[in-house]
PDB file of C-alpha atoms in Angstrom:
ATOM      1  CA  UNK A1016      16.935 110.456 -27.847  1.00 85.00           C
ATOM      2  CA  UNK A1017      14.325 113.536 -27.714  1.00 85.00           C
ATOM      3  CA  UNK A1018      10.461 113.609 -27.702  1.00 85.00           C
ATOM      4  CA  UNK A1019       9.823 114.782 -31.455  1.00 80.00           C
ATOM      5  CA  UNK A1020       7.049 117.237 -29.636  1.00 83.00           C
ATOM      6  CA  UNK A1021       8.570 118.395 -26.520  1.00 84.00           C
ATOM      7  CA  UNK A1022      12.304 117.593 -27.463  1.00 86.00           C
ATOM      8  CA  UNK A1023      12.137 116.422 -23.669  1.00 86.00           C
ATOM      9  CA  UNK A1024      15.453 113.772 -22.990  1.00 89.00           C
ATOM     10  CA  UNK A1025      15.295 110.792 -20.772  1.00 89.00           C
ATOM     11  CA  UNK A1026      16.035 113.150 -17.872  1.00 89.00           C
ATOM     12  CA  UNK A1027      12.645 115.494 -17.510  1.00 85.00           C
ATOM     13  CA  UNK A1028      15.104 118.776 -17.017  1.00 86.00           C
ATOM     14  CA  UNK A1029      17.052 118.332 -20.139  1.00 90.00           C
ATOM     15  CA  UNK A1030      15.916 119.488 -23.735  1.00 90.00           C
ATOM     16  CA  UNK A1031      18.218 118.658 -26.745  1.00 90.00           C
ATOM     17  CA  UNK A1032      17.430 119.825 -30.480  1.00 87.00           C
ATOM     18  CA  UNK A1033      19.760 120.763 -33.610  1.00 84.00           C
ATOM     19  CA  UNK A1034      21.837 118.357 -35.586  1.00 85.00           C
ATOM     20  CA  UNK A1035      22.411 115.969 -32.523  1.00 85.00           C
ATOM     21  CA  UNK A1036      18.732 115.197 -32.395  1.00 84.00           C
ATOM     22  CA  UNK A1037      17.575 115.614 -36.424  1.00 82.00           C
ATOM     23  CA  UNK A1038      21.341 114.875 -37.853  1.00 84.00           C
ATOM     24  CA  UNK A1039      22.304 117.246 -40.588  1.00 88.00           C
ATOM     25  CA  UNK A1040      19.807 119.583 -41.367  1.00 87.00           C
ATOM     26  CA  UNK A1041      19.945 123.839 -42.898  1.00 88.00           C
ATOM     27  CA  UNK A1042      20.987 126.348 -39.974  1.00 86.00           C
ATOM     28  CA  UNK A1043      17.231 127.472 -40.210  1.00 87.00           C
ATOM     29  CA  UNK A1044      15.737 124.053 -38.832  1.00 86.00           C
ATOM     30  CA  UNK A1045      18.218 124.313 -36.181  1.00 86.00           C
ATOM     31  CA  UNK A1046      16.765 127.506 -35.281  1.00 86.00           C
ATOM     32  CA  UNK A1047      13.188 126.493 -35.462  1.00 85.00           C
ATOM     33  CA  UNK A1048      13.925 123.339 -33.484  1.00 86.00           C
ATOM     34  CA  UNK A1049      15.041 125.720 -30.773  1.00 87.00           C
ATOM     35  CA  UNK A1050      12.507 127.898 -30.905  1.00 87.00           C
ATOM     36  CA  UNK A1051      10.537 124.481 -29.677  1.00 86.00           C
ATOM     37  CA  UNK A1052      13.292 124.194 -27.088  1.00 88.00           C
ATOM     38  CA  UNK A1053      12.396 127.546 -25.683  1.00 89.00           C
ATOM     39  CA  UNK A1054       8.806 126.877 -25.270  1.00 87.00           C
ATOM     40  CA  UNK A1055       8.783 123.629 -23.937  1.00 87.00           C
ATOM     41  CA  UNK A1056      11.782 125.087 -21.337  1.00 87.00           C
ATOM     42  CA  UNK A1057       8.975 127.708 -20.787  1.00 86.00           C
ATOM     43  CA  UNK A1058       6.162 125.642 -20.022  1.00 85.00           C
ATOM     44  CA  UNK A1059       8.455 122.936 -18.036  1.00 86.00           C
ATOM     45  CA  UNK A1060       9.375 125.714 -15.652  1.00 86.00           C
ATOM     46  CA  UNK A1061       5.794 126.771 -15.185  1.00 83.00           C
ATOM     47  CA  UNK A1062       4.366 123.509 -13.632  1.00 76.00           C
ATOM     48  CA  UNK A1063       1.372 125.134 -12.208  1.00 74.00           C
ATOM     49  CA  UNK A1064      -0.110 124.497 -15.727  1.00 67.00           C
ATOM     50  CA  UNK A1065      -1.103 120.787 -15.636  1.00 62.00           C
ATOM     51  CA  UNK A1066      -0.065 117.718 -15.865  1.00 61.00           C
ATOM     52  CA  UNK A1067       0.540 117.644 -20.098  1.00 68.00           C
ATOM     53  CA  UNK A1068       1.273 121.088 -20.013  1.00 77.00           C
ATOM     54  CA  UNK A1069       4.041 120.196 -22.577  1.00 80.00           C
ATOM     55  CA  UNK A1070       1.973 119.612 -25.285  1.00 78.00           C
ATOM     56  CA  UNK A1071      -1.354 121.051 -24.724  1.00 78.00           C
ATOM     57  CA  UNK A1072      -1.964 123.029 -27.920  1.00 75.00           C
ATOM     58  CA  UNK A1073       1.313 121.923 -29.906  1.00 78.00           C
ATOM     59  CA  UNK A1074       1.356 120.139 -33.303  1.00 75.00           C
ATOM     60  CA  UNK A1075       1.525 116.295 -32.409  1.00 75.00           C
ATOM     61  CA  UNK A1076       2.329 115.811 -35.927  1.00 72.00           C
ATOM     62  CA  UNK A1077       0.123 112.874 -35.923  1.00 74.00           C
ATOM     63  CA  UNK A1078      -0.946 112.657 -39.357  1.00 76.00           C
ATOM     64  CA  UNK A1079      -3.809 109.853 -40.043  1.00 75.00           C
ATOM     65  CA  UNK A1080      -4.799 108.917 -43.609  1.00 76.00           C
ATOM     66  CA  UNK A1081      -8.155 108.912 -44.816  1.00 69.00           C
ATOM     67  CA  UNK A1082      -9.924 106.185 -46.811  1.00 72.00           C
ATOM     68  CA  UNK A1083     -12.220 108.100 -48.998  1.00 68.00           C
ATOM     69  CA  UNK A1084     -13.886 105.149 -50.417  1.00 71.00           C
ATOM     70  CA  UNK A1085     -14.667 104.111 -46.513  1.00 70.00           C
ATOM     71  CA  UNK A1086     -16.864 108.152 -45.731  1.00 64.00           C
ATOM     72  CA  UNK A1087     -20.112 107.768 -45.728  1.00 60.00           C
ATOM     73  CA  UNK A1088     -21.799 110.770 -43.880  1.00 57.00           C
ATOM     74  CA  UNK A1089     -25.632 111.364 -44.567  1.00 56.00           C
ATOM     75  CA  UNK A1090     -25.900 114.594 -44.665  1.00 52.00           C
ATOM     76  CA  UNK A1091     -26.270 117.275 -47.342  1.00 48.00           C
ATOM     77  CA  UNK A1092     -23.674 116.356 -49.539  1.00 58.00           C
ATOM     78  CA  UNK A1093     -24.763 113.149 -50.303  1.00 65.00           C
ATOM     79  CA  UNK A1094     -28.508 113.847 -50.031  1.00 71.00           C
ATOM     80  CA  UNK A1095     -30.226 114.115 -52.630  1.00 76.00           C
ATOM     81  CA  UNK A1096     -32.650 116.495 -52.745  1.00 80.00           C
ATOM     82  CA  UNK A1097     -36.573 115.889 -52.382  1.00 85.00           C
ATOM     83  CA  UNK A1098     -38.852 115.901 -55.497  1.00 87.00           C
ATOM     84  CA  UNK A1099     -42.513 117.351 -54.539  1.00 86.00           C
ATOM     85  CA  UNK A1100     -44.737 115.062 -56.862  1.00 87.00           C
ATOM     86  CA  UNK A1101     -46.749 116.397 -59.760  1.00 88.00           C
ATOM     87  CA  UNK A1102     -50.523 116.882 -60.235  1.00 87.00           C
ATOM     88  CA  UNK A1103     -51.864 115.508 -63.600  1.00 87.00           C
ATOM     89  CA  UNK A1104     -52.055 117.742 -66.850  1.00 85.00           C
ATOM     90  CA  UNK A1105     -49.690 119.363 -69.096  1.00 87.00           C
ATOM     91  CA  UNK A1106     -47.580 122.044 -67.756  1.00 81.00           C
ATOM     92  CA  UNK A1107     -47.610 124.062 -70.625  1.00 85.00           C
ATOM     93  CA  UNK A1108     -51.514 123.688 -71.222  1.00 87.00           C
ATOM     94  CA  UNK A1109     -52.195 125.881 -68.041  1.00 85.00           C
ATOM     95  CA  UNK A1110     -50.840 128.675 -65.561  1.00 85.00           C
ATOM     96  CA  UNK A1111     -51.430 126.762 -62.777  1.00 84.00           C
ATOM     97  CA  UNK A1112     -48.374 125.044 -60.906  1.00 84.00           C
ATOM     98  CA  UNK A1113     -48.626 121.459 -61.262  1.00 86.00           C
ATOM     99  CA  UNK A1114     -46.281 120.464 -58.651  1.00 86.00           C
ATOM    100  CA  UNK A1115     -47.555 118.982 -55.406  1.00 88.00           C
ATOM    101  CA  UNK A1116     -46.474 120.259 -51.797  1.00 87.00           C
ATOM    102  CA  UNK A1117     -43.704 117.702 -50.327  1.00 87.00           C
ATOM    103  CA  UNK A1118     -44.751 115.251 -47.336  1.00 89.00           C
ATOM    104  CA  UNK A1119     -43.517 115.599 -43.959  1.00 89.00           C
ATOM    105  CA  UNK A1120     -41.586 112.666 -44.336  1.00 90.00           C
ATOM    106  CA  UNK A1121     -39.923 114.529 -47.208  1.00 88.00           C
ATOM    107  CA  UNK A1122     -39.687 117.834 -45.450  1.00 85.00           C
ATOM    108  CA  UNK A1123     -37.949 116.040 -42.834  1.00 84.00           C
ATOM    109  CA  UNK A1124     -34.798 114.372 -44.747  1.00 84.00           C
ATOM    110  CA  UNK A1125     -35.146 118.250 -46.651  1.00 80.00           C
ATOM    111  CA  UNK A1126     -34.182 119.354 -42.795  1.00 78.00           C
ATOM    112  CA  UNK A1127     -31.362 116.811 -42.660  1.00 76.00           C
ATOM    113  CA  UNK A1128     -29.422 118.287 -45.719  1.00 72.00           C
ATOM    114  CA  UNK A1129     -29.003 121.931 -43.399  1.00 68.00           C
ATOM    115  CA  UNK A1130     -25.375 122.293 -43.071  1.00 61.00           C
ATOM    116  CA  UNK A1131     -25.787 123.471 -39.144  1.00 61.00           C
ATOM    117  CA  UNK A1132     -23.403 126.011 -40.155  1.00 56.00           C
ATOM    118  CA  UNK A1133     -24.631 127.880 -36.759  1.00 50.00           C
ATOM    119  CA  UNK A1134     -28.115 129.354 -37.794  1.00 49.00           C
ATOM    120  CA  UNK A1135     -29.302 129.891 -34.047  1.00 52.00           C
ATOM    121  CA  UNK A1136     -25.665 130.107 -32.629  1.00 55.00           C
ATOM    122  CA  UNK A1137     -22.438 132.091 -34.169  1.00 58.00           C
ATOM    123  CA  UNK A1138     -19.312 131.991 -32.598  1.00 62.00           C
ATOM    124  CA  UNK A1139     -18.517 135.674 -31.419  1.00 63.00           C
ATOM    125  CA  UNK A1140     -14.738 134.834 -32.151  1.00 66.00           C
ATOM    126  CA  UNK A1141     -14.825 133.343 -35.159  1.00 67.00           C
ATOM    127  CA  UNK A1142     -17.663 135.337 -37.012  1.00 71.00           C
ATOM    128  CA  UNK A1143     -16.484 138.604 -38.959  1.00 69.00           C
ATOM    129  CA  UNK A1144     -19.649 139.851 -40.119  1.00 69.00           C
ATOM    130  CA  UNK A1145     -19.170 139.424 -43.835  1.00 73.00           C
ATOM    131  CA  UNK A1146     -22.118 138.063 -44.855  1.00 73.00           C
ATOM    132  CA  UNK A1147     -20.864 134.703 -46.493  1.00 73.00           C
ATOM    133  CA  UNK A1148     -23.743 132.675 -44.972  1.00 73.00           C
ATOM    134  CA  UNK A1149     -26.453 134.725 -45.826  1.00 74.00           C
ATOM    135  CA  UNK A1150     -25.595 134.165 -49.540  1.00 74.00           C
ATOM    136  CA  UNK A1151     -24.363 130.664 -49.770  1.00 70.00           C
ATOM    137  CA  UNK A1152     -27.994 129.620 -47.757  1.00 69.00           C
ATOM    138  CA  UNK A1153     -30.540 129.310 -50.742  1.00 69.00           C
ATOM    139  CA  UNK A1154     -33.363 128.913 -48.200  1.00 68.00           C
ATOM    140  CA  UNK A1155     -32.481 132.335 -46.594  1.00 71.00           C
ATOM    141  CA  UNK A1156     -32.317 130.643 -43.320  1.00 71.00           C
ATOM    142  CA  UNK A1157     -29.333 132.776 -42.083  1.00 73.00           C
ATOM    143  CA  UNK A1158     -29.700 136.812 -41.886  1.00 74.00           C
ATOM    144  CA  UNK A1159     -27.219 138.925 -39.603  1.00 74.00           C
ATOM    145  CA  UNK A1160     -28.399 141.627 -37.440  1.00 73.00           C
ATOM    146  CA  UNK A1161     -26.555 144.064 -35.425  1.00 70.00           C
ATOM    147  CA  UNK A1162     -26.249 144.103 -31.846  1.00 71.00           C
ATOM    148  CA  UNK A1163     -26.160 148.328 -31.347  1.00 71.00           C
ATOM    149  CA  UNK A1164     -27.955 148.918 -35.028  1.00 68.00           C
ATOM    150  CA  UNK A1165     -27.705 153.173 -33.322  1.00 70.00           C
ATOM    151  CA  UNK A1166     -23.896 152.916 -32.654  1.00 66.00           C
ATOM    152  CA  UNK A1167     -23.350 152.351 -36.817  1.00 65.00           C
ATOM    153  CA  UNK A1168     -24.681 153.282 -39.898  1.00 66.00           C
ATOM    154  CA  UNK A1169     -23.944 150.734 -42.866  1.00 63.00           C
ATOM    155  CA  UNK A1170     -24.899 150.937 -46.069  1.00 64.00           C
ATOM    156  CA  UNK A1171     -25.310 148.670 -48.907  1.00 62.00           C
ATOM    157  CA  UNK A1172     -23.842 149.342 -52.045  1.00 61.00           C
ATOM    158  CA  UNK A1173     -26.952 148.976 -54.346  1.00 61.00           C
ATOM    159  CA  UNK A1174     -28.850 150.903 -52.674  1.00 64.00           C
ATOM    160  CA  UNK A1175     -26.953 153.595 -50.158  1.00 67.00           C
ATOM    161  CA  UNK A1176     -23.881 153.700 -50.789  1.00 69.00           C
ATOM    162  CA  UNK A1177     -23.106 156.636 -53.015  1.00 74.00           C
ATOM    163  CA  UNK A1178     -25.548 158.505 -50.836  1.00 75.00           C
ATOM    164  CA  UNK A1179     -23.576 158.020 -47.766  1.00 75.00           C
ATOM    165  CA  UNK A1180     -20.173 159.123 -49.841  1.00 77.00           C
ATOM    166  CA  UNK A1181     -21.008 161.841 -51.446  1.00 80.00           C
ATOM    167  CA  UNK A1182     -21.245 164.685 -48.710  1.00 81.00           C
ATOM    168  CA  UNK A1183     -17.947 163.589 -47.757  1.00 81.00           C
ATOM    169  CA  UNK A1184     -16.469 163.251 -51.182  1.00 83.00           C
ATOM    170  CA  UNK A1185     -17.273 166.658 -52.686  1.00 85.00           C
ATOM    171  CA  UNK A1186     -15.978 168.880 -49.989  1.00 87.00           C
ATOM    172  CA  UNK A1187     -12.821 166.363 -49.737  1.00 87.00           C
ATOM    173  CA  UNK A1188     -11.998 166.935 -53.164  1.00 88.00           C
ATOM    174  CA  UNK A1189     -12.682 170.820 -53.264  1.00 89.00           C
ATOM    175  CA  UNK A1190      -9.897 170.447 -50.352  1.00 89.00           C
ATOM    176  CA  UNK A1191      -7.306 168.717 -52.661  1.00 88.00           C
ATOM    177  CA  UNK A1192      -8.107 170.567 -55.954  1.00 88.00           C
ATOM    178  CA  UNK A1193      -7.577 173.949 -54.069  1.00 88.00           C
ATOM    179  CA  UNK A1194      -4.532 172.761 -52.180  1.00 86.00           C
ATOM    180  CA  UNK A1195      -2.949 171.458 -55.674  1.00 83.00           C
ATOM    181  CA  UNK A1196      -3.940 174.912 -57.591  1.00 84.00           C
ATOM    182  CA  UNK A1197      -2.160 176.533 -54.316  1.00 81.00           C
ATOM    183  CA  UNK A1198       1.098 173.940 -55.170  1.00 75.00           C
ATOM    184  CA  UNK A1199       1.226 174.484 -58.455  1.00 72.00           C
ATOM    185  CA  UNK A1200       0.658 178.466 -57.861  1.00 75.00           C
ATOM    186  CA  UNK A1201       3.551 178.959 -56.242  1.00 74.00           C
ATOM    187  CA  UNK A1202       5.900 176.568 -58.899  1.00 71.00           C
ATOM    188  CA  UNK A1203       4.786 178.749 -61.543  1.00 73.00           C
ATOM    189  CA  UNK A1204       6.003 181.916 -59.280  1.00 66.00           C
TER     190      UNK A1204
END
C-alpha cells in the first residue's frame, strides 16, 4: 500500500509506484507515476523543507462536488441592477431627461455588484498588460498606466499606429525589393 500523493509505503524511506501499486496500467502511467516517485524521493531527502514538505504544492486530487442549486453569493451576478426613478411627463414630449438621480442606498448595493477584480491593487505576476479590464469595466473604473511611460513608446492602433510603422516600413522594403532585383539579376545572367 502507497500514499496516492506521495506514493510514500508504510516505511517513510520506501516509495513504490507502477503496476504493483495501480495494477495493470499503459507503460506511459508507469512512467508518470515515477516521475511522482522522483519528486517525492527529492523532497524526502531534503528535510530542511518542513514538516509536509511531501505534498506542499502537489495535486491532492481531492475533488469536491458542487451543489449548484445550494450557491447563493450576493454579488454582481445575481444583483440586479438599480433603476434611478422617473420624473413625471412624457419622454418623448420633451428633451429633458426624465430619469431621477439614484439614492445612496441605491448607489450603495450599485457598489456591491463591482467585481473587485483588483481596481486599486494588480498582481505584478499575474497581470500582462493587455488591457482586458479596461474594456470588460462599463463604468471605466479600471485604466492601466505605465510605470517608466519614457523607457517605451506604444501606440494605439486607431490612432498611431501606422505613424509609428511607416519610417521603418518604407526603407525596410526598399532593402528587400533591391536585394530581390539583385537575386533575380544575377539568375537572369
Amino acid at each position: 500500500m502507497a500514499d496516492p500523493v506521495t506514493l510514500q509505503t508504510a516505511e517513510e524511506d520506501i516509495f513504490a509506484g507502477g503496476d504493483i501499486v495501480t495494477g495493470q496500467k499503459f507503460a506511459i502511467d508507469a512512467i508518470g507515476v515515477g516521475r511522482s516517485i522522483a519528486d517525492s524521493l527529492h523532497r524526502y531527502v531534503h528535510k530542511d523543507q518542513g514538516a509536509n514538505r511531501l505534498t506542499v504544492g502537489r495535486d491532492l486530487r481531492e475533488i469536491i462536488e458542487l451543489d449548484r442549486d445550494d450557491i447563493l453569493v450576493e454579488r454582481y451576478d445575481n444583483m440586479p441592477r438599480q433603476k434611478p426613478g422617473k420624473k413625471a411627463g412624457d419622454p418623448t414630449a420633451t428633451w429633458h431627461d426624465l430619469r431621477e438621480p439614484l439614492t445612496e442606498v441605491q448607489i450603495r448595493a450599485e457598489a456591491n455588484r463591482c467585481l473587485k477584480c483588483g481596481a486599486t491593487t494588480v498582481d505584478v505576476n499575474r497581470c500582462i498588460g493587455c488591457g482586458l479590464c479596461t474594456t470588460r469595466c462599463e463604468f471605466d473604473a479600471i485604466t492601466l498606466e505605465r510605470d517608466h511611460p519614457k523607457a517605451t513608446r506604444m501606440f494605439s492602433a486607431e490612432n498611431g499606429k501606422l505613424k509609428a510603422i511607416l519610417p521603418y516600413a518604407l526603407p525596410r522594403e526598399l532593402k528587400i525589393r533591391a536585394k530581390n532585383s539583385k537575386v533575380l539579376g544575377k539568375l537572369i545572367k
